[in-house]
Amino acid sequence: MSENMDKLVRDVSKIIKECQEKALQTFKESGIKEEDITDPSLINFLGIERYFNEKPVKIKDVVDCLEEISDEIIQLYNTETGEFTSFTQEEFVNLDENGLEKVLEECPEWEKESYIELNDYFTTQNDNKYVHLPTKFEINDAQIIRDFIYELENKEIAEQLQSCINQKGMFRKFKDKLYELGIEKQYYQYREECLKEIAIGWCVDNCLKYEE
């Protein structure tokens, strides 16, 4: 089985390599240079080594941002400054409906810098200056919980936790059961490792250098 799998991996890798070479050749024949290709997913598929940030992203910083993700907050990474920033849905709507000039006239002084940066995001969406962090939906805490339960060696504990996630209010009941069983540290360590994997995947998908 292992030998068959190794052969399959080699065959698939060969096919991908051939597709990459044909795609690059097609671009060249069309007069498009590698540096003209700016879509991260296409860059990754073609196997081009390119990064949109000079300073590596620290995975811990990405994880910290992912911990704060909510339905109301949008997190962005600025590839030029290397800084993370966040905006509310309300700020997005306000700027989109009223424009920067009117918003700056009406908002408090302490909010102006945030709106100016948000407007910069609106006007530079197609040049990879700003990168969206994974959303709450993409993080999928429910799936992290299910995976944690599945990987538990103690099946009795796993069954108790499983019963929690099959009920209404699963997140609160799951958290209460963790503390009742005394395994909350084990879960939060597991969740942090999952967030690290998501953070690394986000960096790779968006052609960002990173360091752990």
XYZ file of C-alpha atoms in Angstrom:
212
model
C 0.000 0.000 0.000
C 2.841 2.368 0.900
C 4.671 1.657 -2.377
C 1.477 2.299 -4.354
C 0.957 5.571 -2.513
C 4.538 6.671 -3.161
C 4.116 5.919 -6.867
C 0.819 7.819 -6.967
C 2.425 10.849 -5.315
C 5.296 10.778 -7.818
C 2.871 10.487 -10.756
C 0.676 13.337 -9.521
C 3.720 15.519 -8.820
C 4.935 14.903 -12.366
C 1.529 15.891 -13.792
C 1.469 19.092 -11.710
C 4.994 19.961 -12.825
C 4.050 19.469 -16.482
C 0.957 21.665 -16.026
C 3.077 24.374 -14.400
C 5.572 24.334 -17.253
C 2.831 24.454 -19.916
C 1.049 27.305 -18.126
C 4.260 29.340 -17.799
C 5.033 28.725 -21.470
C 1.553 29.932 -22.408
C 2.101 33.150 -20.456
C 5.489 33.701 -22.082
C 4.042 33.167 -25.567
C 1.391 35.771 -24.738
C 4.088 38.262 -23.761
C 3.282 38.066 -20.038
C 6.288 37.935 -17.708
C 6.377 36.132 -14.360
C 6.565 39.445 -12.502
C 3.323 40.536 -14.206
C 1.406 37.712 -12.528
C -0.025 39.044 -9.266
C -2.773 36.612 -8.272
C -1.470 34.630 -5.238
C -3.365 31.420 -6.073
C -1.946 31.448 -9.599
C 1.550 32.219 -8.316
C 1.325 29.247 -5.958
C 0.005 26.938 -8.667
C 2.767 27.927 -11.073
C 5.399 27.308 -8.402
C 6.776 30.832 -8.672
C 8.770 31.894 -5.624
C 7.579 35.385 -4.841
C 6.549 37.224 -1.701
C 4.501 40.381 -1.324
C 6.010 41.334 2.034
C 9.619 42.256 2.807
C 9.446 41.629 6.545
C 8.364 38.075 7.515
C 5.042 37.687 9.292
C 5.313 36.264 12.796
C 2.943 33.320 13.098
C 2.240 34.202 16.733
C 0.980 37.627 15.626
C -1.346 35.994 13.100
C -2.651 33.595 15.767
C -3.270 36.509 18.143
C -5.351 38.206 15.438
C -7.272 35.000 14.716
C -8.189 34.811 18.398
C -9.954 38.167 18.041
C -11.871 37.390 14.850
C -15.619 37.957 15.107
C -18.573 38.519 12.801
C -18.314 42.288 13.341
C -14.537 42.706 12.977
C -12.549 42.493 9.734
C -8.806 41.950 10.102
C -6.300 43.000 7.434
C -2.544 42.679 7.013
C -0.612 45.485 5.340
C 2.184 43.919 3.264
C 4.056 47.232 3.012
C 4.147 48.156 6.697
C 3.974 44.623 8.118
C 1.201 45.715 10.476
C -2.188 44.206 11.239
C -5.237 46.405 11.427
C -8.923 45.861 12.071
C -12.141 47.587 11.079
C -15.756 47.137 12.043
C -18.534 46.355 9.591
C -20.070 49.685 10.591
C -16.926 51.568 9.496
C -16.938 49.742 6.153
C -20.561 50.686 5.486
C -20.097 54.288 6.650
C -17.126 54.907 4.342
C -18.706 53.084 1.420
C -21.946 55.066 1.640
C -20.593 58.519 2.497
C -17.073 58.740 1.077
C -13.864 59.758 2.848
C -14.314 63.527 2.724
C -17.711 63.538 4.433
C -16.676 60.873 6.963
C -13.581 62.873 8.000
C -15.704 65.985 8.447
C -18.098 64.239 10.807
C -16.003 61.685 12.719
C -13.998 62.388 15.915
C -10.306 63.172 15.530
C -9.250 59.832 16.994
C -11.138 57.920 14.276
C -9.691 59.789 11.281
C -6.490 57.760 10.932
C -8.493 54.542 10.888
C -10.800 55.814 8.145
C -7.861 57.069 6.071
C -6.296 53.610 6.182
C -9.616 51.968 5.385
C -9.973 54.249 2.377
C -6.467 53.237 1.314
C -7.649 49.629 1.423
C -10.653 50.500 -0.769
C -8.426 52.146 -3.382
C -5.694 49.468 -3.460
C -7.685 46.226 -3.362
C -6.159 44.863 -6.552
C -2.444 45.299 -5.828
C -1.920 42.871 -2.897
C -1.103 45.668 -0.453
C -3.743 44.468 1.994
C -4.544 40.829 2.715
C -7.690 39.645 4.495
C -7.089 37.349 7.449
C -9.170 34.156 7.618
C -12.768 34.752 8.631
C -14.561 33.160 11.568
C -16.246 30.845 9.070
C -12.866 29.747 7.665
C -11.439 29.108 11.141
C -14.458 26.886 11.902
C -14.291 26.391 15.677
C -16.975 23.717 15.489
C -14.726 21.558 13.311
C -11.737 22.136 15.615
C -13.866 20.868 18.504
C -14.960 17.784 16.564
C -11.372 16.995 15.577
C -10.216 17.407 19.182
C -12.859 14.970 20.413
C -12.045 12.480 17.651
C -8.340 12.461 18.550
C -8.862 11.955 22.291
C -7.477 8.632 23.500
C -9.877 8.502 26.463
C -13.098 7.432 24.763
C -15.203 7.938 27.886
C -14.222 11.605 28.004
C -14.726 11.843 24.248
C -18.291 10.542 24.605
C -19.085 13.105 27.305
C -17.801 15.938 25.122
C -19.582 14.545 22.071
C -22.889 14.701 23.921
C -22.333 18.442 24.454
C -21.876 19.321 20.803
C -25.090 17.565 19.814
C -27.131 20.025 21.846
C -28.249 23.619 21.480
C -25.652 26.046 22.859
C -22.869 23.584 22.076
C -19.976 26.019 22.558
C -20.953 27.008 26.094
C -21.777 23.443 27.106
C -18.537 22.137 25.574
C -16.497 24.762 27.446
C -18.241 23.985 30.752
C -17.582 20.265 30.288
C -13.890 20.916 29.546
C -13.452 22.635 32.903
C -15.543 20.004 34.673
C -13.249 17.278 33.288
C -10.100 19.317 33.905
C -8.852 19.133 30.311
C -9.315 22.760 29.303
C -5.529 23.303 28.961
C -5.255 20.288 26.677
C -8.002 21.649 24.438
C -6.675 25.202 24.250
C -3.192 23.909 23.399
C -4.753 21.820 20.638
C -6.745 24.788 19.373
C -3.638 26.988 19.310
C -1.835 24.401 17.170
C -4.810 24.375 14.793
C -4.687 28.168 14.548
C -0.952 27.983 13.829
C -1.655 25.614 10.925
C -4.340 27.986 9.632
C -1.926 30.924 9.972
C 0.833 29.151 8.053
C -1.619 28.104 5.348
C -2.825 31.702 5.082
C 0.764 32.919 4.607
C 1.484 30.320 1.928
C -1.789 30.965 0.084
C -1.095 34.705 -0.017
C 2.620 34.535 -0.892
C 3.746 35.941 2.461
C 7.089 35.209 4.074
C 6.678 34.046 7.649
C 8.619 32.952 10.710
C 7.484 30.893 13.673
